[in-house]
Short mmCIF file of C-alpha atoms in Angstrom, two decimals:
data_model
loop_
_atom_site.label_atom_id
_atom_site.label_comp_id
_atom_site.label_asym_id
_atom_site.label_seq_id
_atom_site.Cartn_x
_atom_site.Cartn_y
_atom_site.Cartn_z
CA UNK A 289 54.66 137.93 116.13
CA UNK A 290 58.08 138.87 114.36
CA UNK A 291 60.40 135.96 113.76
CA UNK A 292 64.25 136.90 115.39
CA UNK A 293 66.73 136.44 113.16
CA UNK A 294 68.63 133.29 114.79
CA UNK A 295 71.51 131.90 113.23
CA UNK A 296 71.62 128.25 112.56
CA UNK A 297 74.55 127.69 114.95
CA UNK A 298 71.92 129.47 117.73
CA UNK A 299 69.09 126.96 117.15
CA UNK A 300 69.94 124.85 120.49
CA UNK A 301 68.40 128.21 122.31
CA UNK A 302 65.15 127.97 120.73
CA UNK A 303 64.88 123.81 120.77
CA UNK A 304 66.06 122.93 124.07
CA UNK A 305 64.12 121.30 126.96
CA UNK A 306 64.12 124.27 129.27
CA UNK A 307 62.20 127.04 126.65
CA UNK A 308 60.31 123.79 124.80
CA UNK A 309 58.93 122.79 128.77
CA UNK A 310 58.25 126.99 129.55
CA UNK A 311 56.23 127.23 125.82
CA UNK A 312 54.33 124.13 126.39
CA UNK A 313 53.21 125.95 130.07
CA UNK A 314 52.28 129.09 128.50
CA UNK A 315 50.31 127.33 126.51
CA UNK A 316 48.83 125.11 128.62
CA UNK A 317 47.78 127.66 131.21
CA UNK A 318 46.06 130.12 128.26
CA UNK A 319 44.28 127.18 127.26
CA UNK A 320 42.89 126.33 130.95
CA UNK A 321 42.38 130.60 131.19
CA UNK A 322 40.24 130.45 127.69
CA UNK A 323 38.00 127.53 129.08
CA UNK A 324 37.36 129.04 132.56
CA UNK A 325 36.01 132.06 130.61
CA UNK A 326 33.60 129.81 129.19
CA UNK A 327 32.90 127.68 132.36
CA UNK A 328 29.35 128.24 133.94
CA UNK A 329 30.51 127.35 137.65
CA UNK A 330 33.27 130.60 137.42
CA UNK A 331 31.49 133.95 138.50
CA UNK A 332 30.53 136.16 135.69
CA UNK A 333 32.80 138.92 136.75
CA UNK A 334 35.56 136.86 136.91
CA UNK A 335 34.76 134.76 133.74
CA UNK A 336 34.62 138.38 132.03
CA UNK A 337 38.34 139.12 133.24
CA UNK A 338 39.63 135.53 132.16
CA UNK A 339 38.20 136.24 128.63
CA UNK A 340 39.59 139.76 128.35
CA UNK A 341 42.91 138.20 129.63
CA UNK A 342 42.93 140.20 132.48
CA UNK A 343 43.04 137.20 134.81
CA UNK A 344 46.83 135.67 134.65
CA UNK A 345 48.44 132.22 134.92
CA UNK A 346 49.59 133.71 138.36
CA UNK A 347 45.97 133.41 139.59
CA UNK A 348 45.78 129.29 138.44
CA UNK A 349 49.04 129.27 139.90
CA UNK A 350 47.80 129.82 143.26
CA UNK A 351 45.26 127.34 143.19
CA UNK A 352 48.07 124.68 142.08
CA UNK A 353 49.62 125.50 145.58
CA UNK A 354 46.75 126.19 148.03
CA UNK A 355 45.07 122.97 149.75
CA UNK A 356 41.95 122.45 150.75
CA UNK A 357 42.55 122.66 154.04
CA UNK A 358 44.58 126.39 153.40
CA UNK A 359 48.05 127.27 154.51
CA UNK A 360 50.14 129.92 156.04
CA UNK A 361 51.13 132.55 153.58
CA UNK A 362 54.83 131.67 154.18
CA UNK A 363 54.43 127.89 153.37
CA UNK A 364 52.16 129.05 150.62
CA UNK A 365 54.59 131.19 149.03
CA UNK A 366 57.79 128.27 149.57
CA UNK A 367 55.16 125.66 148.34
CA UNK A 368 55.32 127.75 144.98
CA UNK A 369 58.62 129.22 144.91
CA UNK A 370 57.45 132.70 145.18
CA UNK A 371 58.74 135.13 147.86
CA UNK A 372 56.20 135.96 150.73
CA UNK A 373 55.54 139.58 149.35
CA UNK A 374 54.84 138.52 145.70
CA UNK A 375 52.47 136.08 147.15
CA UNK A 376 50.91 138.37 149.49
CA UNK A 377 50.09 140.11 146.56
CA UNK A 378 48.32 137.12 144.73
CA UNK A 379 46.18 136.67 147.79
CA UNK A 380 44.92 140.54 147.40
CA UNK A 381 43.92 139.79 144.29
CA UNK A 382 42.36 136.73 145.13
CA UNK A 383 40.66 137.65 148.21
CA UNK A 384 39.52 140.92 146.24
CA UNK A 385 37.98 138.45 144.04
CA UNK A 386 36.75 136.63 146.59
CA UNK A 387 38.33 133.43 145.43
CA UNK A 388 40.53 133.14 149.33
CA UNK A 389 40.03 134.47 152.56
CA UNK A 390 42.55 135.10 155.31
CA UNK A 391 41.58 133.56 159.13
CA UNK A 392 43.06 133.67 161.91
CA UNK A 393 45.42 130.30 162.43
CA UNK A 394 43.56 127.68 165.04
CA UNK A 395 47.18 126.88 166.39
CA UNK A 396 48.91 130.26 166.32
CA UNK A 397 46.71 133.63 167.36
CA UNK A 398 49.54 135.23 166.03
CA UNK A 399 49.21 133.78 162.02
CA UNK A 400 46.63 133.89 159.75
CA UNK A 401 45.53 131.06 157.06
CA UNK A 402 44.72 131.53 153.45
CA UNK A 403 41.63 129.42 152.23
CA UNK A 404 39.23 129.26 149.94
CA UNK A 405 35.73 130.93 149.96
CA UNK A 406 32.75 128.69 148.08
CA UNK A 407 33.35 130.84 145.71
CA UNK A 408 37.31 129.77 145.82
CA UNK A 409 35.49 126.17 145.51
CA UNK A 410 33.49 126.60 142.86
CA UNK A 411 36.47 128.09 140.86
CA UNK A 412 38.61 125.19 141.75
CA UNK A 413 36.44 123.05 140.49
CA UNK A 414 35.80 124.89 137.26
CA UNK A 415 39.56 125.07 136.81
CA UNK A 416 39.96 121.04 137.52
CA UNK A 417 37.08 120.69 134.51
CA UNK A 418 39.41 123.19 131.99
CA UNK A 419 43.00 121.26 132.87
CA UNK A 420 40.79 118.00 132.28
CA UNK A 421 39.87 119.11 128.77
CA UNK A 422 43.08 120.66 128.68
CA UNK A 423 44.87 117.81 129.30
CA UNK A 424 42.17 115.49 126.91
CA UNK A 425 43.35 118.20 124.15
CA UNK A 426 46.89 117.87 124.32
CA UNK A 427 46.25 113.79 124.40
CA UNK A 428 44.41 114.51 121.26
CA UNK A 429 47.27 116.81 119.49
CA UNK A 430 50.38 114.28 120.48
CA UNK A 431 48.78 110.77 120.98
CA UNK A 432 47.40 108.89 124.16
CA UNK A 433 50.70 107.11 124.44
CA UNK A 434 53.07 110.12 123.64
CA UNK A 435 51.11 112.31 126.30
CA UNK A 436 51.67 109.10 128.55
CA UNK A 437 55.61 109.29 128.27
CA UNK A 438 55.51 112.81 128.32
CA UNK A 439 53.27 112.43 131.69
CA UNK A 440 55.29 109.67 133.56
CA UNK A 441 58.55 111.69 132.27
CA UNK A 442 57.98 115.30 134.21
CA UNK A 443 56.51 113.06 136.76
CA UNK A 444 60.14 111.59 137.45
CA UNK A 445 61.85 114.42 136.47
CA UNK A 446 59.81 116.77 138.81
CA UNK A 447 59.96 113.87 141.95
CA UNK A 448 64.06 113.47 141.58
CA UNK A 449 65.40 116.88 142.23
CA UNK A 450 67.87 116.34 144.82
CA UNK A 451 69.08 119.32 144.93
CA UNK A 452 66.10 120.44 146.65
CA UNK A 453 65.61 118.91 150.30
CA UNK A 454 61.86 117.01 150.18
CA UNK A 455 60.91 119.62 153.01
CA UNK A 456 60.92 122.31 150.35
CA UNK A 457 59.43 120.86 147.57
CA UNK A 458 56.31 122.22 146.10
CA UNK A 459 52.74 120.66 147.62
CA UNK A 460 51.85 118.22 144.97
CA UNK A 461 50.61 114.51 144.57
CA UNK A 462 53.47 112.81 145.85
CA UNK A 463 53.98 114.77 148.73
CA UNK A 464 50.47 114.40 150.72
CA UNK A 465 51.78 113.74 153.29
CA UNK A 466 53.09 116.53 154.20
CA UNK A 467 49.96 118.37 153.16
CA UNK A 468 48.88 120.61 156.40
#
């Protein structure tokens, strides 16, 4: 990769928590893609695609968002801060896979539900094993108690945006209870 030619005074646009928090993602998520290639429990034609990159964070983005118990596209798509038709067209691709399904809503005939096939399952669970290792890795590269600060920092940083009514923030840990 060619190096820009950034002044010194321009430095702050390279170092600051914002692009440091979006390279450390990147990087994360290849490093979760390059160990589901490898992991036995992920289909073989969908191993294949992760190791010829042709499987994309957007895909483990998804499964960040969907619960076990599925979800309407629309809350899907708010859970992850996507619009409806951009994840509409994550589901195709997962449901091509066979990773989701779509079924009919028990308390609306009108809706439909997104959840996961076995397949979906067994890819979930493959993916929990990679961020695992993942996550042992970076503990390795920065320190047990660095990754531990890092860890309980994004925790409360993620958790205090109040600019964001708690209705509309992302499914996640500390917001089971309003898990569907």
């Amino acid at each position: 990769m060619t190096a820009l030619p950034y002044g010194p005074d321009e430095r702050w646009r390279l170092t600051h928590l914002g692009r440091l928090l979006d390279q450390a993602r990147r990087r994360f998520d290849a490093r979760v893609l390059a160990l589901m290639a490898q992991a036995p429990q992920v289909p073989l034609a969908l191993s294949n695609l992760a190791a010829r990159a042709q499987i994309s964070a957007a895909i483990v983005h998804i499964t960040r968002h969907l619960p076990l118990a599925g979800a309407r596209l629309g809350d899907l798509a708010a859970s992850a801060g996507m619009t409806k038709q951009a994840m509409g067209d994550l589901v195709d691709q997962c449901v091509a896979w066979g990773l989701v399904r779509r079924e009919p809503d028990a308390h609306d005939g009108r809706a439909r539900r997104i959840v996961f096939t076995p397949t979906g399952l067994d890819w979930l669970q493959a993916l929990r094993r990679a961020v695992q290792q993942a996550e042992a890795e970076f503990r390795a590269a920065v320190g047990a108690e660095v990754a531990a600060v890092v860890l309980l920092g994004l925790e409360a940083y993620a958790d205090g945006d109040d600019l964001c009514p708690a209705a509309t923030r992302p499914y996640n840990v500390r917001s089971l209870d309003r898990a569907p």
